[in-house]
PDB file of C-alpha atoms in Angstrom:
ATOM      1  CA  MET A   1      44.521 117.557 -16.001  1.00 49.00           C
ATOM      2  CA  ALA A   2      45.660 114.813 -13.458  1.00 49.00           C
ATOM      3  CA  ASP A   3      42.967 112.396 -12.879  1.00 50.00           C
ATOM      4  CA  SER A   4      41.801 112.522  -9.284  1.00 49.00           C
ATOM      5  CA  ARG A   5      40.076 109.230  -8.963  1.00 52.00           C
ATOM      6  CA  PRO A   6      40.977 106.896  -6.053  1.00 50.00           C
ATOM      7  CA  ASN A   7      43.085 103.944  -6.859  1.00 51.00           C
ATOM      8  CA  THR A   8      40.944 100.681  -6.816  1.00 49.00           C
ATOM      9  CA  GLY A   9      42.051  97.225  -5.732  1.00 49.00           C
ATOM     10  CA  ASN A  10      42.858  96.462  -9.421  1.00 48.00           C
ATOM     11  CA  ASP A  11      45.728  99.348  -9.607  1.00 48.00           C
ATOM     12  CA  ASN A  12      47.923  97.129  -7.220  1.00 47.00           C
ATOM     13  CA  SER A  13      48.532  94.597 -10.222  1.00 43.00           C
ATOM     14  CA  ARG A  14      50.010  97.533 -12.034  1.00 46.00           C
ATOM     15  CA  ASP A  15      52.690  98.017  -9.753  1.00 48.00           C
ATOM     16  CA  GLY A  16      53.414  94.699  -8.993  1.00 49.00           C
ATOM     17  CA  SER A  17      52.053  94.309  -5.526  1.00 47.00           C
ATOM     18  CA  THR A  18      49.687  91.907  -4.553  1.00 51.00           C
ATOM     19  CA  ALA A  19      47.267  91.431  -1.424  1.00 51.00           C
ATOM     20  CA  PRO A  20      48.295  89.473   1.498  1.00 51.00           C
ATOM     21  CA  PRO A  21      46.553  86.031   1.323  1.00 52.00           C
ATOM     22  CA  PRO A  22      44.025  85.320   4.018  1.00 49.00           C
ATOM     23  CA  ASN A  23      45.041  83.433   7.094  1.00 48.00           C
ATOM     24  CA  PRO A  24      44.301  79.768   6.856  1.00 44.00           C
ATOM     25  CA  SER A  25      41.883  78.456   9.572  1.00 41.00           C
ATOM     26  CA  THR A  26      43.427  76.233  12.264  1.00 38.00           C
ATOM     27  CA  PRO A  27      42.363  72.628  11.443  1.00 37.00           C
ATOM     28  CA  LYS A  28      39.699  71.197  13.385  1.00 41.00           C
ATOM     29  CA  ALA A  29      40.105  67.888  15.380  1.00 35.00           C
ATOM     30  CA  SER A  30      38.965  64.839  13.805  1.00 36.00           C
ATOM     31  CA  SER A  31      35.421  63.992  14.632  1.00 39.00           C
ATOM     32  CA  SER A  32      35.665  60.479  13.536  1.00 42.00           C
ATOM     33  CA  PRO A  33      35.410  57.736  16.122  1.00 49.00           C
ATOM     34  CA  GLN A  34      38.466  56.056  17.519  1.00 58.00           C
ATOM     35  CA  PRO A  35      39.000  52.972  15.700  1.00 65.00           C
ATOM     36  CA  PHE A  36      38.652  49.494  17.749  1.00 73.00           C
ATOM     37  CA  SER A  37      40.244  46.058  17.294  1.00 84.00           C
ATOM     38  CA  LEU A  38      37.639  44.255  18.932  1.00 85.00           C
ATOM     39  CA  ILE A  39      36.031  41.647  16.805  1.00 87.00           C
ATOM     40  CA  GLN A  40      32.354  40.680  16.687  1.00 84.00           C
ATOM     41  CA  PRO A  41      31.550  37.478  18.562  1.00 80.00           C
ATOM     42  CA  SER A  42      29.627  36.075  15.566  1.00 59.00           C
ATOM     43  CA  GLU A  43      33.027  36.066  13.646  1.00 47.00           C
ATOM     44  CA  LEU A  44      33.975  32.939  15.642  1.00 50.00           C
ATOM     45  CA  GLN A  45      32.620  30.709  13.131  1.00 46.00           C
ATOM     46  CA  SER A  46      34.544  27.671  14.251  1.00 51.00           C
ATOM     47  CA  LYS A  47      32.220  26.759  17.406  1.00 52.00           C
ATOM     48  CA  LYS A  48      29.376  27.128  14.969  1.00 53.00           C
ATOM     49  CA  HIS A  49      31.053  24.684  12.701  1.00 51.00           C
ATOM     50  CA  LYS A  50      31.716  22.233  15.743  1.00 54.00           C
ATOM     51  CA  ARG A  51      28.188  22.356  16.870  1.00 57.00           C
ATOM     52  CA  LYS A  52      26.646  21.266  13.590  1.00 56.00           C
ATOM     53  CA  VAL A  53      29.361  18.409  13.366  1.00 50.00           C
ATOM     54  CA  LEU A  54      28.236  17.460  17.071  1.00 55.00           C
ATOM     55  CA  ARG A  55      24.394  17.558  15.999  1.00 60.00           C
ATOM     56  CA  ALA A  56      25.244  15.232  12.881  1.00 53.00           C
ATOM     57  CA  PHE A  57      26.890  12.749  15.057  1.00 48.00           C
ATOM     58  CA  ARG A  58      24.074  12.734  17.541  1.00 55.00           C
ATOM     59  CA  SER A  59      21.247  12.051  14.805  1.00 54.00           C
ATOM     60  CA  VAL A  60      23.411   9.065  13.564  1.00 48.00           C
ATOM     61  CA  PHE A  61      23.795   7.694  17.040  1.00 42.00           C
ATOM     62  CA  ARG A  62      19.975   7.979  17.946  1.00 49.00           C
ATOM     63  CA  ALA A  63      19.485   5.564  15.236  1.00 49.00           C
ATOM     64  CA  PHE A  64      21.268   2.944  17.152  1.00 46.00           C
ATOM     65  CA  PRO A  65      19.560   0.731  19.583  1.00 49.00           C
ATOM     66  CA  ILE A  66      19.972   1.233  23.295  1.00 46.00           C
ATOM     67  CA  ILE A  67      21.691  -1.811  24.944  1.00 45.00           C
ATOM     68  CA  THR A  68      21.832  -2.304  28.503  1.00 41.00           C
ATOM     69  CA  PRO A  69      24.842  -4.424  29.912  1.00 38.00           C
ATOM     70  CA  ALA A  70      24.054  -7.328  32.186  1.00 43.00           C
ATOM     71  CA  CYS A  71      26.642  -6.471  34.653  1.00 40.00           C
ATOM     72  CA  LYS A  72      27.690  -3.202  36.013  1.00 39.00           C
ATOM     73  CA  PHE A  73      30.793  -2.139  37.254  1.00 36.00           C
ATOM     74  CA  PRO A  74      30.919  -0.777  41.056  1.00 42.00           C
ATOM     75  CA  THR A  75      31.637   2.737  41.628  1.00 36.00           C
ATOM     76  CA  SER A  76      33.435   4.336  44.608  1.00 39.00           C
ATOM     77  CA  PRO A  77      31.577   7.165  46.485  1.00 42.00           C
ATOM     78  CA  GLY A  78      34.946   9.051  46.581  1.00 39.00           C
ATOM     79  CA  LEU A  79      35.318   9.004  42.877  1.00 35.00           C
ATOM     80  CA  GLN A  80      32.868  11.846  42.097  1.00 36.00           C
ATOM     81  CA  THR A  81      33.543  14.511  39.467  1.00 34.00           C
ATOM     82  CA  ASP A  82      31.869  17.805  39.604  1.00 37.00           C
ATOM     83  CA  SER A  83      30.419  18.042  36.047  1.00 32.00           C
ATOM     84  CA  HIS A  84      28.319  21.261  37.168  1.00 35.00           C
ATOM     85  CA  ILE A  85      31.172  23.587  35.888  1.00 40.00           C
ATOM     86  CA  SER A  86      33.371  21.350  33.455  1.00 39.00           C
ATOM     87  CA  ILE A  87      30.470  20.167  31.599  1.00 41.00           C
ATOM     88  CA  SER A  88      27.569  22.831  31.679  1.00 49.00           C
ATOM     89  CA  GLY A  89      29.969  25.815  31.945  1.00 73.00           C
ATOM     90  CA  ILE A  90      31.027  27.998  29.268  1.00 91.00           C
ATOM     91  CA  ARG A  91      33.908  29.970  29.864  1.00 93.00           C
ATOM     92  CA  VAL A  92      33.400  33.711  29.247  1.00 95.00           C
ATOM     93  CA  THR A  93      35.295  36.983  30.085  1.00 96.00           C
ATOM     94  CA  GLY A  94      33.774  39.435  32.591  1.00 97.00           C
ATOM     95  CA  THR A  95      34.937  42.782  33.627  1.00 97.00           C
ATOM     96  CA  LEU A  96      33.410  44.823  36.352  1.00 97.00           C
ATOM     97  CA  PHE A  97      34.466  48.427  36.154  1.00 96.00           C
ATOM     98  CA  GLY A  98      33.379  51.947  36.987  1.00 95.00           C
ATOM     99  CA  TYR A  99      34.887  55.401  38.584  1.00 93.00           C
ATOM    100  CA  ARG A 100      35.219  55.347  42.164  1.00 85.00           C
ATOM    101  CA  LYS A 101      32.585  57.459  43.200  1.00 84.00           C
ATOM    102  CA  GLY A 102      30.491  56.485  40.140  1.00 91.00           C
ATOM    103  CA  LYS A 103      28.195  53.326  39.289  1.00 94.00           C
ATOM    104  CA  VAL A 104      29.546  50.035  38.430  1.00 96.00           C
ATOM    105  CA  SER A 105      29.124  48.093  34.865  1.00 97.00           C
ATOM    106  CA  LEU A 106      29.365  44.539  34.081  1.00 97.00           C
ATOM    107  CA  SER A 107      30.649  43.382  30.689  1.00 97.00           C
ATOM    108  CA  ILE A 108      30.370  40.085  29.474  1.00 96.00           C
ATOM    109  CA  GLN A 109      32.485  39.072  26.369  1.00 96.00           C
ATOM    110  CA  GLU A 110      33.204  35.647  24.456  1.00 94.00           C
ATOM    111  CA  SER A 111      36.948  36.516  24.795  1.00 93.00           C
ATOM    112  CA  PRO A 112      39.091  39.407  25.714  1.00 94.00           C
ATOM    113  CA  LYS A 113      39.558  40.554  21.866  1.00 93.00           C
ATOM    114  CA  CYS A 114      35.770  40.437  21.292  1.00 94.00           C
ATOM    115  CA  LEU A 115      32.857  43.068  21.295  1.00 95.00           C
ATOM    116  CA  PRO A 116      30.846  42.949  24.570  1.00 95.00           C
ATOM    117  CA  SER A 117      27.959  40.641  24.191  1.00 93.00           C
ATOM    118  CA  LEU A 118      26.303  42.095  27.042  1.00 95.00           C
ATOM    119  CA  VAL A 119      26.717  45.442  29.386  1.00 97.00           C
ATOM    120  CA  ILE A 120      24.731  46.059  32.487  1.00 97.00           C
ATOM    121  CA  GLU A 121      25.028  49.198  34.328  1.00 97.00           C
ATOM    122  CA  PHE A 122      24.484  48.568  38.268  1.00 97.00           C
ATOM    123  CA  SER A 123      22.938  51.312  40.633  1.00 94.00           C
ATOM    124  CA  LEU A 124      25.737  50.139  42.925  1.00 93.00           C
ATOM    125  CA  GLN A 125      28.459  52.329  43.384  1.00 93.00           C
ATOM    126  CA  THR A 126      32.119  51.024  42.683  1.00 93.00           C
ATOM    127  CA  ASN A 127      33.744  51.784  45.978  1.00 92.00           C
ATOM    128  CA  VAL A 128      30.794  49.983  47.661  1.00 93.00           C
ATOM    129  CA  LEU A 129      31.173  46.948  45.440  1.00 93.00           C
ATOM    130  CA  GLN A 130      35.275  47.053  46.380  1.00 92.00           C
ATOM    131  CA  LYS A 131      34.545  46.952  49.975  1.00 92.00           C
ATOM    132  CA  GLU A 132      32.238  43.941  49.552  1.00 92.00           C
ATOM    133  CA  LEU A 133      35.041  42.157  47.514  1.00 90.00           C
ATOM    134  CA  SER A 134      37.399  42.885  50.041  1.00 89.00           C
ATOM    135  CA  ALA A 135      35.445  40.964  52.551  1.00 87.00           C
ATOM    136  CA  GLY A 136      35.976  37.767  50.427  1.00 83.00           C
ATOM    137  CA  MET A 137      32.521  36.632  49.125  1.00 90.00           C
ATOM    138  CA  VAL A 138      29.922  38.321  46.911  1.00 95.00           C
ATOM    139  CA  ARG A 139      26.572  37.133  45.823  1.00 96.00           C
ATOM    140  CA  ILE A 140      24.955  39.430  43.071  1.00 97.00           C
ATOM    141  CA  ALA A 141      21.467  38.412  41.970  1.00 97.00           C
ATOM    142  CA  LEU A 142      19.596  39.961  39.450  1.00 97.00           C
ATOM    143  CA  GLU A 143      15.719  39.303  38.796  1.00 97.00           C
ATOM    144  CA  CYS A 144      13.254  40.376  36.449  1.00 95.00           C
ATOM    145  CA  GLU A 145       9.749  39.062  36.001  1.00 91.00           C
ATOM    146  CA  LYS A 146       8.336  37.151  33.047  1.00 88.00           C
ATOM    147  CA  ARG A 147       6.412  38.859  30.528  1.00 80.00           C
ATOM    148  CA  CYS A 148       2.789  37.526  30.570  1.00 79.00           C
ATOM    149  CA  GLY A 149       1.272  37.263  27.129  1.00 68.00           C
ATOM    150  CA  LYS A 150       4.376  38.195  25.144  1.00 67.00           C
ATOM    151  CA  GLU A 151       7.131  36.263  23.633  1.00 75.00           C
ATOM    152  CA  GLN A 152       9.824  35.718  26.068  1.00 79.00           C
ATOM    153  CA  VAL A 153      13.247  36.955  25.013  1.00 89.00           C
ATOM    154  CA  LYS A 154      16.739  35.393  25.774  1.00 92.00           C
ATOM    155  CA  LEU A 155      17.786  36.136  29.316  1.00 94.00           C
ATOM    156  CA  PHE A 156      20.476  38.365  28.381  1.00 93.00           C
ATOM    157  CA  ASP A 157      18.469  40.644  26.258  1.00 94.00           C
ATOM    158  CA  GLU A 158      16.043  41.332  29.396  1.00 95.00           C
ATOM    159  CA  PRO A 159      16.424  45.352  29.689  1.00 95.00           C
ATOM    160  CA  LEU A 160      15.691  45.739  33.404  1.00 96.00           C
ATOM    161  CA  TRP A 161      16.813  43.902  36.420  1.00 97.00           C
ATOM    162  CA  THR A 162      16.128  44.089  40.423  1.00 97.00           C
ATOM    163  CA  MET A 163      19.555  43.712  42.240  1.00 97.00           C
ATOM    164  CA  PHE A 164      20.606  42.371  45.256  1.00 97.00           C
ATOM    165  CA  CYS A 165      24.112  42.243  46.793  1.00 95.00           C
ATOM    166  CA  ASN A 166      24.613  39.643  49.454  1.00 94.00           C
ATOM    167  CA  GLY A 167      20.902  39.765  50.407  1.00 93.00           C
ATOM    168  CA  LYS A 168      20.394  43.265  50.287  1.00 94.00           C
ATOM    169  CA  LYS A 169      18.311  45.271  47.680  1.00 95.00           C
ATOM    170  CA  THR A 170      20.553  47.786  46.051  1.00 94.00           C
ATOM    171  CA  GLY A 171      18.493  49.114  43.535  1.00 95.00           C
ATOM    172  CA  HIS A 172      18.150  48.004  39.554  1.00 96.00           C
ATOM    173  CA  GLY A 173      20.458  46.754  36.852  1.00 97.00           C
ATOM    174  CA  VAL A 174      20.007  48.278  33.671  1.00 97.00           C
ATOM    175  CA  LYS A 175      21.119  46.312  30.049  1.00 97.00           C
ATOM    176  CA  ARG A 176      22.556  49.096  27.837  1.00 95.00           C
ATOM    177  CA  GLU A 177      24.549  49.032  24.264  1.00 95.00           C
ATOM    178  CA  ALA A 178      28.423  49.439  24.678  1.00 94.00           C
ATOM    179  CA  THR A 179      29.443  53.255  24.865  1.00 94.00           C
ATOM    180  CA  ALA A 180      32.529  54.512  23.134  1.00 92.00           C
ATOM    181  CA  GLU A 181      33.947  54.798  26.414  1.00 91.00           C
ATOM    182  CA  ASP A 182      33.280  51.264  27.261  1.00 94.00           C
ATOM    183  CA  LEU A 183      34.777  50.025  24.189  1.00 94.00           C
ATOM    184  CA  HIS A 184      37.929  52.119  24.993  1.00 93.00           C
ATOM    185  CA  VAL A 185      38.276  50.330  28.234  1.00 94.00           C
ATOM    186  CA  MET A 186      37.831  47.135  26.607  1.00 95.00           C
ATOM    187  CA  GLU A 187      40.277  47.914  23.879  1.00 94.00           C
ATOM    188  CA  LEU A 188      42.919  48.767  26.821  1.00 94.00           C
ATOM    189  CA  LEU A 189      42.240  45.702  28.678  1.00 95.00           C
ATOM    190  CA  LYS A 190      42.300  43.546  25.581  1.00 94.00           C
ATOM    191  CA  ALA A 191      45.752  41.856  26.484  1.00 93.00           C
ATOM    192  CA  VAL A 192      44.569  41.235  30.165  1.00 93.00           C
ATOM    193  CA  SER A 193      42.831  38.021  30.756  1.00 92.00           C
ATOM    194  CA  MET A 194      42.691  38.016  34.813  1.00 92.00           C
ATOM    195  CA  GLY A 195      43.474  41.096  36.889  1.00 91.00           C
ATOM    196  CA  ALA A 196      42.708  44.295  38.837  1.00 92.00           C
ATOM    197  CA  GLY A 197      43.670  47.700  38.857  1.00 93.00           C
ATOM    198  CA  VAL A 198      43.027  51.340  37.788  1.00 93.00           C
ATOM    199  CA  LEU A 199      42.860  53.121  34.422  1.00 92.00           C
ATOM    200  CA  PRO A 200      43.218  56.776  33.759  1.00 86.00           C
ATOM    201  CA  GLY A 201      39.614  58.200  33.454  1.00 79.00           C
ATOM    202  CA  ASN A 202      37.954  60.726  31.332  1.00 75.00           C
ATOM    203  CA  SER A 203      38.765  64.179  33.044  1.00 60.00           C
ATOM    204  CA  GLU A 204      35.483  65.548  31.889  1.00 70.00           C
ATOM    205  CA  THR A 205      33.493  63.047  33.861  1.00 63.00           C
ATOM    206  CA  GLU A 206      35.385  62.766  36.928  1.00 66.00           C
ATOM    207  CA  GLY A 207      37.841  65.458  36.935  1.00 59.00           C
ATOM    208  CA  VAL A 208      41.605  65.514  36.359  1.00 54.00           C
ATOM    209  CA  ASP A 209      42.243  62.773  39.214  1.00 60.00           C
ATOM    210  CA  GLY A 210      39.552  60.561  38.298  1.00 78.00           C
ATOM    211  CA  GLU A 211      40.220  56.787  37.938  1.00 88.00           C
ATOM    212  CA  LEU A 212      38.426  54.088  36.608  1.00 93.00           C
ATOM    213  CA  ALA A 213      38.718  50.968  38.794  1.00 95.00           C
ATOM    214  CA  TYR A 214      38.126  47.526  37.210  1.00 96.00           C
ATOM    215  CA  ILE A 215      38.729  43.926  37.748  1.00 95.00           C
ATOM    216  CA  ARG A 216      38.643  41.160  35.031  1.00 96.00           C
ATOM    217  CA  ALA A 217      38.360  37.372  35.287  1.00 95.00           C
ATOM    218  CA  PHE A 218      37.090  34.140  33.594  1.00 95.00           C
ATOM    219  CA  PHE A 219      33.662  33.449  34.456  1.00 96.00           C
ATOM    220  CA  ASP A 220      31.990  29.983  34.072  1.00 95.00           C
ATOM    221  CA  ARG A 221      28.679  30.696  32.547  1.00 95.00           C
ATOM    222  CA  VAL A 222      26.081  27.854  33.652  1.00 95.00           C
ATOM    223  CA  VAL A 223      22.567  27.766  32.107  1.00 94.00           C
ATOM    224  CA  GLY A 224      20.326  26.269  34.346  1.00 93.00           C
ATOM    225  CA  SER A 225      17.266  26.965  32.095  1.00 93.00           C
ATOM    226  CA  LYS A 226      15.857  29.413  29.592  1.00 92.00           C
ATOM    227  CA  ASP A 227      15.111  31.761  33.085  1.00 94.00           C
ATOM    228  CA  CYS A 228      18.096  30.824  34.953  1.00 95.00           C
ATOM    229  CA  GLU A 229      21.757  31.414  34.589  1.00 96.00           C
ATOM    230  CA  THR A 230      25.133  31.710  37.038  1.00 96.00           C
ATOM    231  CA  LEU A 231      28.187  33.221  36.436  1.00 96.00           C
ATOM    232  CA  TYR A 232      30.773  31.831  38.474  1.00 95.00           C
ATOM    233  CA  MET A 233      34.120  34.005  38.760  1.00 94.00           C
ATOM    234  CA  LEU A 234      37.114  31.600  38.454  1.00 89.00           C
ATOM    235  CA  SER A 235      40.374  32.696  40.558  1.00 79.00           C
ATOM    236  CA  PRO A 236      43.819  32.509  38.915  1.00 68.00           C
ATOM    237  CA  ASP A 237      45.286  30.458  41.665  1.00 61.00           C
ATOM    238  CA  GLY A 238      42.396  28.227  42.486  1.00 59.00           C
ATOM    239  CA  ASN A 239      41.118  29.044  46.137  1.00 59.00           C
ATOM    240  CA  THR A 240      42.679  32.420  46.199  1.00 64.00           C
ATOM    241  CA  GLY A 241      40.903  35.938  45.544  1.00 68.00           C
ATOM    242  CA  PRO A 242      37.520  37.043  46.030  1.00 76.00           C
ATOM    243  CA  ASP A 243      34.375  34.852  45.397  1.00 88.00           C
ATOM    244  CA  LEU A 244      32.008  36.008  43.194  1.00 94.00           C
ATOM    245  CA  CYS A 245      28.809  34.698  41.700  1.00 96.00           C
ATOM    246  CA  ILE A 246      26.270  36.505  39.655  1.00 97.00           C
ATOM    247  CA  PHE A 247      22.851  34.984  39.266  1.00 97.00           C
ATOM    248  CA  LEU A 248      20.450  35.802  36.616  1.00 97.00           C
ATOM    249  CA  VAL A 249      16.680  34.883  37.312  1.00 96.00           C
ATOM    250  CA  ARG A 250      13.458  35.310  35.630  1.00 95.00           C
ATOM    251  CA  MET A 251      10.809  34.802  37.747  1.00 89.00           C
TER     252      MET A 251
END
């Protein structure tokens, strides 16, 4: 009598046929962050070494008595040097960037190859700042209040600022950590020391036609006191280009 039981999957192995393998799943995009070649500002140990050597020399020379000469050389009033920038100024790299219809941000770096040491997002729109820069002179003042009864932080560590542009109050400036998009912009501009232009933007943020405008230059960072610093933008050709100064004041 023939067996009427249905064939099972194990019977396929008897006649040599095998079940088709499952379709491989589509590989997912890597979720790991994009690597950046920007270095930490703290890795520039040569500056720290020079400061230590300078302090050692100062301590030695302070031990010598001060001798006042009997005669003095006359000085010409026309030969006056501007020590405000050459002595007190520390050259840094500053970048103003943002989408044309979005807010503009300021990034301060020790050099174009370093990670940002300060990022402040302004409430000022990028196209408005571009119009002000086209006029030739821009003065941005960032003011914050002193903390009563609390230990004062460094001026660059203040979280919130009241912003004025050419004497008009334009909202606030907020310090924030550098985002992945900020680092991507700094990475693209790593080879640019001074200049202005546009970069392809993030389509998810500003649409397909969105462009990110930027202006980058060297700034002289002049420290007046622990509550006052100024950033003077240096033009590549001396007197040409926009005149931009950023004042940070704690009142």
